[in-house]
Coordinates of C-alpha atoms in Angstrom, one line a residue:
Chain A
X165 CA 151.9 -119.1 -155.2
X166 CA 152.4 -116.6 -158.0
X167 CA 148.9 -115.4 -157.3
X168 CA 149.7 -114.7 -153.7
X169 CA 152.9 -112.7 -154.6
X170 CA 150.8 -110.6 -157.0
X171 CA 148.3 -109.9 -154.3
X172 CA 151.1 -108.8 -151.9
X173 CA 152.5 -106.5 -154.5
X174 CA 149.2 -105.0 -155.3
X175 CA 148.4 -104.6 -151.6
X176 CA 151.7 -102.8 -151.1
X177 CA 151.1 -100.6 -154.1
X178 CA 147.6 -99.7 -152.8
X179 CA 148.9 -98.9 -149.3
X180 CA 151.6 -96.7 -150.8
X181 CA 149.1 -94.9 -153.0
X182 CA 146.8 -94.1 -150.1
X183 CA 149.6 -93.0 -147.8
X184 CA 149.6 -95.9 -145.4
X185 CA 153.2 -96.7 -146.0
X186 CA 156.1 -94.6 -147.0
X187 CA 158.6 -95.5 -149.7
X188 CA 162.1 -94.8 -148.7
X189 CA 165.2 -93.5 -150.5
X190 CA 163.6 -91.7 -153.4
X191 CA 163.7 -88.0 -154.4
X192 CA 167.1 -87.3 -152.9
X193 CA 169.3 -84.4 -153.8
X194 CA 171.6 -85.2 -156.7
X195 CA 175.1 -86.0 -155.4
X196 CA 177.9 -85.4 -157.9
X197 CA 181.3 -84.3 -156.6
X198 CA 180.9 -80.8 -158.3
X199 CA 177.3 -80.4 -157.1
X200 CA 178.2 -81.2 -153.5
X201 CA 181.2 -79.0 -153.5
X202 CA 179.3 -76.1 -155.0
X203 CA 176.4 -76.6 -152.6
X204 CA 178.7 -76.6 -149.6
X205 CA 180.4 -73.4 -150.8
X206 CA 177.1 -71.7 -151.3
X207 CA 176.0 -72.7 -147.8
X208 CA 179.1 -71.3 -146.2
X209 CA 179.0 -68.1 -148.2
X210 CA 175.4 -67.4 -147.6
X211 CA 175.6 -68.0 -143.9
X212 CA 178.6 -65.7 -143.7
X213 CA 176.7 -63.0 -145.7
X214 CA 173.7 -63.2 -143.3
X215 CA 176.0 -63.1 -140.3
X216 CA 178.1 -60.2 -141.5
X217 CA 175.0 -58.3 -142.7
X218 CA 173.2 -58.8 -139.4
X219 CA 176.3 -57.7 -137.5
X220 CA 176.7 -54.5 -139.6
X221 CA 173.0 -53.7 -139.2
X222 CA 173.0 -54.2 -135.5
X223 CA 176.2 -52.1 -135.2
X224 CA 174.7 -49.3 -137.1
X225 CA 171.6 -49.4 -134.9
X226 CA 173.3 -49.7 -131.6
X227 CA 176.5 -47.7 -132.4
X228 CA 178.8 -50.5 -131.3
X229 CA 181.0 -50.7 -134.4
X230 CA 183.0 -53.0 -134.8
X231 CA 182.2 -55.4 -131.9
X232 CA 178.9 -56.9 -133.0
X233 CA 180.3 -57.2 -136.6
X234 CA 183.2 -59.2 -135.3
X235 CA 181.0 -61.4 -133.1
X236 CA 178.5 -62.0 -135.9
X237 CA 181.2 -62.8 -138.3
X238 CA 182.2 -65.7 -136.0
X239 CA 178.6 -66.7 -135.6
X240 CA 178.1 -66.6 -139.4
X241 CA 181.2 -68.8 -139.9
X242 CA 179.8 -71.3 -137.3
X243 CA 176.4 -71.2 -139.0
X244 CA 178.2 -71.9 -142.3
X245 CA 179.9 -74.9 -140.8
X246 CA 176.6 -76.1 -139.3
X247 CA 174.9 -75.7 -142.7
X248 CA 177.6 -77.9 -144.3
X249 CA 177.3 -80.4 -141.5
X250 CA 173.6 -80.6 -142.0
X251 CA 174.1 -81.0 -145.7
X252 CA 175.9 -84.3 -145.0
X253 CA 174.1 -85.3 -141.9
X254 CA 170.4 -84.3 -142.3
X255 CA 168.4 -84.0 -139.1
X256 CA 166.6 -87.3 -138.3
X257 CA 163.6 -87.6 -140.5
X258 CA 161.5 -90.1 -138.6
X259 CA 161.1 -88.2 -135.3
X260 CA 158.1 -85.9 -134.7
Chain B
X173 CA 177.9 -57.9 -181.4
X174 CA 179.8 -59.7 -178.7
X175 CA 183.2 -59.3 -180.2
X176 CA 183.0 -55.6 -180.9
X177 CA 186.4 -54.0 -180.5
X178 CA 188.1 -57.3 -179.8
X179 CA 186.9 -57.5 -176.2
X180 CA 184.8 -60.1 -174.6
X181 CA 181.6 -58.5 -173.3
X182 CA 179.9 -61.4 -171.5
X183 CA 177.8 -59.4 -169.0
X184 CA 175.8 -57.1 -171.2
X185 CA 173.4 -60.0 -171.9
X186 CA 172.0 -59.5 -168.3
X187 CA 171.2 -55.8 -168.8
X188 CA 167.6 -54.9 -168.6
X189 CA 166.0 -53.0 -171.4
X190 CA 162.4 -51.7 -171.7
X191 CA 160.2 -54.0 -173.7
X192 CA 157.0 -53.3 -175.6
X193 CA 158.1 -49.9 -176.9
X194 CA 157.0 -46.6 -175.4
X195 CA 154.4 -48.1 -173.2
X196 CA 156.9 -50.4 -171.6
X197 CA 159.4 -47.7 -171.1
X198 CA 156.9 -45.5 -169.3
X199 CA 156.1 -48.1 -166.7
X200 CA 159.6 -49.7 -166.6
X201 CA 158.3 -53.0 -168.1
X202 CA 161.5 -54.8 -169.0
X203 CA 162.2 -57.8 -171.2
X204 CA 162.7 -59.7 -167.9
X205 CA 159.0 -59.1 -167.0
X206 CA 158.0 -59.9 -170.5
X207 CA 159.8 -63.3 -170.3
X208 CA 158.1 -64.0 -167.0
X209 CA 154.8 -63.4 -168.6
X210 CA 155.8 -65.7 -171.5
X211 CA 156.8 -68.4 -169.1
X212 CA 153.5 -68.1 -167.2
X213 CA 151.7 -68.3 -170.6
X214 CA 153.6 -71.4 -171.6
X215 CA 152.8 -73.2 -168.4
X216 CA 149.2 -72.2 -168.6
X217 CA 149.0 -73.4 -172.3
X218 CA 150.8 -76.7 -171.4
X219 CA 148.3 -77.4 -168.6
X220 CA 145.1 -76.3 -170.4
X221 CA 145.8 -77.6 -173.9
X222 CA 147.8 -80.6 -172.7
X223 CA 145.0 -81.8 -170.5
X224 CA 142.2 -81.0 -172.8
X225 CA 142.0 -84.4 -174.6
X226 CA 141.8 -86.3 -171.3
X227 CA 142.9 -89.4 -173.2
X228 CA 143.4 -92.7 -171.4
X229 CA 146.5 -93.1 -173.6
X230 CA 148.0 -89.6 -173.4
X231 CA 149.4 -87.9 -176.4
X232 CA 152.8 -86.0 -176.3
X233 CA 151.5 -82.8 -174.8
X234 CA 149.3 -84.6 -172.3
X235 CA 152.0 -86.9 -171.2
X236 CA 154.3 -83.9 -170.7
X237 CA 151.7 -82.2 -168.5
X238 CA 151.0 -85.5 -166.6
X239 CA 154.7 -86.3 -166.1
X240 CA 155.5 -82.9 -164.7
X241 CA 152.4 -83.0 -162.4
X242 CA 153.2 -86.5 -161.1
X243 CA 156.9 -85.7 -160.7
X244 CA 156.3 -82.8 -158.4
X245 CA 153.3 -84.6 -156.7
X246 CA 155.6 -87.6 -155.8
X247 CA 158.4 -85.2 -154.7
X248 CA 156.0 -83.3 -152.3
X249 CA 154.4 -86.5 -150.9
X250 CA 157.8 -88.1 -150.5
X251 CA 159.5 -85.2 -148.8
X252 CA 156.8 -83.5 -146.8
X253 CA 154.6 -86.5 -146.2
X254 CA 150.9 -86.9 -146.8
X255 CA 150.0 -83.7 -145.0
X256 CA 152.2 -81.9 -147.5
X257 CA 149.7 -82.4 -150.3
X258 CA 148.2 -79.0 -149.6
X259 CA 151.5 -77.4 -150.6
X260 CA 151.6 -79.1 -153.9
X261 CA 150.1 -76.2 -155.9
X262 CA 152.8 -73.9 -154.5
X263 CA 155.7 -76.2 -155.2
X264 CA 154.4 -77.1 -158.6
X265 CA 154.0 -73.4 -159.6
X266 CA 157.5 -72.6 -158.3
X267 CA 159.1 -75.5 -160.1
X268 CA 157.4 -74.9 -163.4
X269 CA 158.1 -71.2 -163.3
X270 CA 161.8 -71.7 -162.6
X271 CA 162.1 -74.6 -165.1
X272 CA 160.4 -72.8 -167.9
X273 CA 162.3 -69.6 -167.1
X274 CA 165.6 -71.5 -167.2
X275 CA 164.8 -73.3 -170.5
X276 CA 163.4 -70.1 -172.1
X277 CA 166.7 -68.4 -171.4
X278 CA 168.5 -71.0 -173.6
X279 CA 166.7 -69.9 -176.7
X280 CA 168.3 -67.4 -179.0
X281 CA 167.3 -63.8 -178.3
X282 CA 165.6 -64.8 -175.1
X283 CA 166.3 -63.4 -171.7
X284 CA 166.9 -65.5 -168.6
X285 CA 165.0 -63.9 -165.8
X286 CA 166.4 -66.4 -163.3
X287 CA 169.9 -64.9 -163.8
X288 CA 168.9 -61.9 -161.7
X289 CA 169.4 -62.2 -158.0
X290 CA 166.4 -59.9 -157.4
X291 CA 164.1 -62.5 -159.1
X292 CA 165.6 -65.6 -157.4
X293 CA 165.8 -63.9 -154.0
X294 CA 162.1 -62.8 -154.4
X295 CA 161.2 -66.4 -155.0
X296 CA 163.4 -67.7 -152.1
X297 CA 161.9 -65.0 -149.9
X298 CA 158.4 -66.2 -150.7
X299 CA 159.5 -69.7 -149.7
X300 CA 161.1 -68.4 -146.5
X301 CA 158.0 -66.5 -145.5
X302 CA 155.8 -69.5 -146.3
X303 CA 157.8 -72.0 -144.2
X304 CA 158.0 -69.6 -141.3
X305 CA 154.3 -68.9 -141.3
X306 CA 153.4 -72.5 -141.7
X307 CA 155.7 -73.5 -138.8
X308 CA 154.2 -70.7 -136.6
X309 CA 150.7 -71.7 -137.5
X310 CA 151.1 -75.4 -136.9
X311 CA 153.4 -75.2 -133.8
X312 CA 152.8 -71.8 -132.4
X313 CA 155.3 -70.9 -129.8
X314 CA 157.0 -74.3 -130.0
X315 CA 158.5 -73.1 -133.2
X316 CA 161.1 -71.1 -131.3
X317 CA 162.3 -74.4 -129.8
X318 CA 163.7 -75.1 -133.3
X319 CA 166.5 -72.7 -132.5
X320 CA 167.6 -74.6 -129.4
X321 CA 168.0 -78.4 -129.7
X322 CA 166.5 -80.2 -126.7
X323 CA 169.0 -81.8 -124.5
X324 CA 171.8 -79.3 -125.2
X325 CA 173.3 -77.7 -122.0
X326 CA 171.6 -74.5 -121.2
X327 CA 174.8 -72.5 -120.7
X328 CA 175.6 -73.1 -124.4
X329 CA 172.4 -71.2 -125.4
X330 CA 174.1 -67.9 -126.1
X331 CA 176.2 -69.6 -128.7
X332 CA 173.7 -72.1 -130.2
X333 CA 170.8 -69.8 -130.5
X334 CA 172.5 -67.1 -132.7
X335 CA 174.2 -69.7 -134.8
X336 CA 170.9 -71.5 -135.4
X337 CA 169.1 -68.2 -136.2
X338 CA 171.8 -67.2 -138.7
X339 CA 171.7 -70.7 -140.2
X340 CA 167.9 -70.4 -140.5
X341 CA 168.1 -67.0 -142.1
X342 CA 170.8 -68.2 -144.5
X343 CA 168.3 -70.5 -146.2
X344 CA 166.7 -68.1 -148.6
X345 CA 170.1 -66.6 -149.3
X346 CA 171.7 -69.9 -150.3
X347 CA 168.5 -70.9 -152.2
X348 CA 168.6 -67.8 -154.3
X349 CA 172.4 -67.6 -154.8
X350 CA 172.5 -71.2 -156.0
X351 CA 170.0 -70.7 -158.8
X352 CA 171.3 -67.2 -159.7
X353 CA 175.0 -68.3 -159.8
X354 CA 174.3 -71.3 -161.9
X355 CA 172.4 -69.4 -164.5
X356 CA 174.9 -66.6 -164.6
X357 CA 177.9 -68.9 -164.9
X358 CA 176.4 -70.9 -167.6
X359 CA 175.4 -67.9 -169.7
X360 CA 178.7 -66.2 -169.2
X361 CA 180.5 -69.3 -170.4
X362 CA 178.3 -69.6 -173.5
X363 CA 178.9 -66.0 -174.3
X364 CA 182.7 -66.2 -173.8
X365 CA 183.1 -69.2 -176.1
X366 CA 180.7 -67.8 -178.6
X367 CA 183.0 -64.7 -178.7
X368 CA 186.0 -67.0 -179.2
X369 CA 184.3 -68.4 -182.3
X370 CA 183.9 -64.9 -183.8
X371 CA 187.4 -63.8 -182.7
X372 CA 189.2 -66.9 -184.0
X373 CA 187.3 -66.8 -187.3
X374 CA 188.9 -63.5 -188.0
X375 CA 192.5 -64.8 -187.8
X376 CA 193.0 -65.2 -191.5
X377 CA 193.3 -68.6 -193.3
X378 CA 193.5 -70.9 -190.3
X379 CA 190.9 -68.9 -188.4
X380 CA 187.8 -70.8 -189.5
X381 CA 189.4 -74.2 -188.6
X382 CA 190.5 -73.0 -185.2
X383 CA 187.0 -71.5 -184.4
X384 CA 185.5 -75.0 -184.8
X385 CA 186.9 -75.9 -181.4
X386 CA 185.0 -73.3 -179.3
X387 CA 182.0 -73.9 -181.5
X388 CA 182.1 -77.6 -180.6
X389 CA 182.5 -76.7 -177.0
X390 CA 179.5 -74.4 -177.1
X391 CA 177.4 -77.2 -178.6
X392 CA 178.4 -79.4 -175.6
X393 CA 177.8 -76.4 -173.2
X394 CA 174.3 -75.9 -174.5
X395 CA 173.5 -79.5 -173.7
X396 CA 175.0 -79.1 -170.3
X397 CA 173.0 -76.0 -169.7
X398 CA 169.8 -77.8 -170.5
X399 CA 170.8 -80.2 -167.7
X400 CA 171.6 -77.4 -165.3
X401 CA 168.4 -75.6 -166.1
X402 CA 166.4 -78.7 -165.1
X403 CA 168.6 -79.6 -162.2
X404 CA 168.5 -76.2 -160.6
X405 CA 164.7 -76.0 -160.9
X406 CA 164.6 -79.5 -159.3
X407 CA 167.0 -78.5 -156.5
X408 CA 165.0 -75.4 -155.8
X409 CA 161.8 -77.4 -155.6
X410 CA 163.2 -80.2 -153.5
X411 CA 164.8 -77.8 -151.0
X412 CA 161.5 -76.1 -150.7
X413 CA 160.0 -79.5 -149.9
X414 CA 162.7 -80.2 -147.3
X415 CA 162.1 -76.8 -145.7
X416 CA 158.4 -77.5 -145.7
X417 CA 159.0 -80.8 -144.1
X418 CA 161.0 -79.1 -141.4
X419 CA 158.2 -76.6 -140.9
X420 CA 155.5 -79.2 -140.7
X421 CA 157.3 -81.7 -138.5
X422 CA 159.6 -79.3 -136.7
X423 CA 162.6 -81.2 -135.3

């Protein structure tokens, strides 16, 4: 009996080693309260920065100040919220 | 040095000064560049000398080299999948460069090159260009479907597409800000409490006893910074892997 268990374990290890099976739940992002809070903040701020920066650039290019800036500010905020949402609900990993 | 004129000067440690004397000044070779070269030399030395014995039972240096190799190898295969093995050299280089850079910055007289947004953003921009090129090469035009989730109502496209594009473009920004902010914050805190040590020590008879408190705090902070240095290199590498997964599999 013990021999059979050993064989199963070795078979699983070998299959894992050669990429026939995937081990789950390893190598995740560290999740302390401070780390998560800081990460969420950075995601929001960076999305806002990109949105506002794009808005300002487009405004300078098209001469539409301040309209695109205002629109892109809202888009940046939405993208920030989306980033935080993705942080806690990652896209499905098994599809594709 | 830090406590000159009874002010706390926590930011001068991030100033760039030319290294290597006249030659360095002529070509603007700063101490930041010097530390990058040192970091690269340390990684090279670890990998060449560490793996030279090729012992079955590894020595200290060899097990360090093997542990770092296997750590990143497993991270890449776990996150990206088997087809991600070809990105292993890239992620490994990135991780080791950031890790050694962060650790190097904790040594006295050393400079932390990862505390400059120019450096971290350059690294993040390399990652961003790589994931975009990989996604375009593997999926071609289908890559642009990434910005519009299938099944969403078409009339929402004018809202969803810009938001998704901004969200995608914010990846290198958040990647670089996270590393940069962590390193700056840690070094500023170290400097501030180190200044307190000097300032309190000058308070007469009780001074030296009072200054033990910030000194003790600094000891704890250095330990904490070692953790942060590793953690931030790890986070940078694993986020690169997650982005590579998105690029390869494209949801």
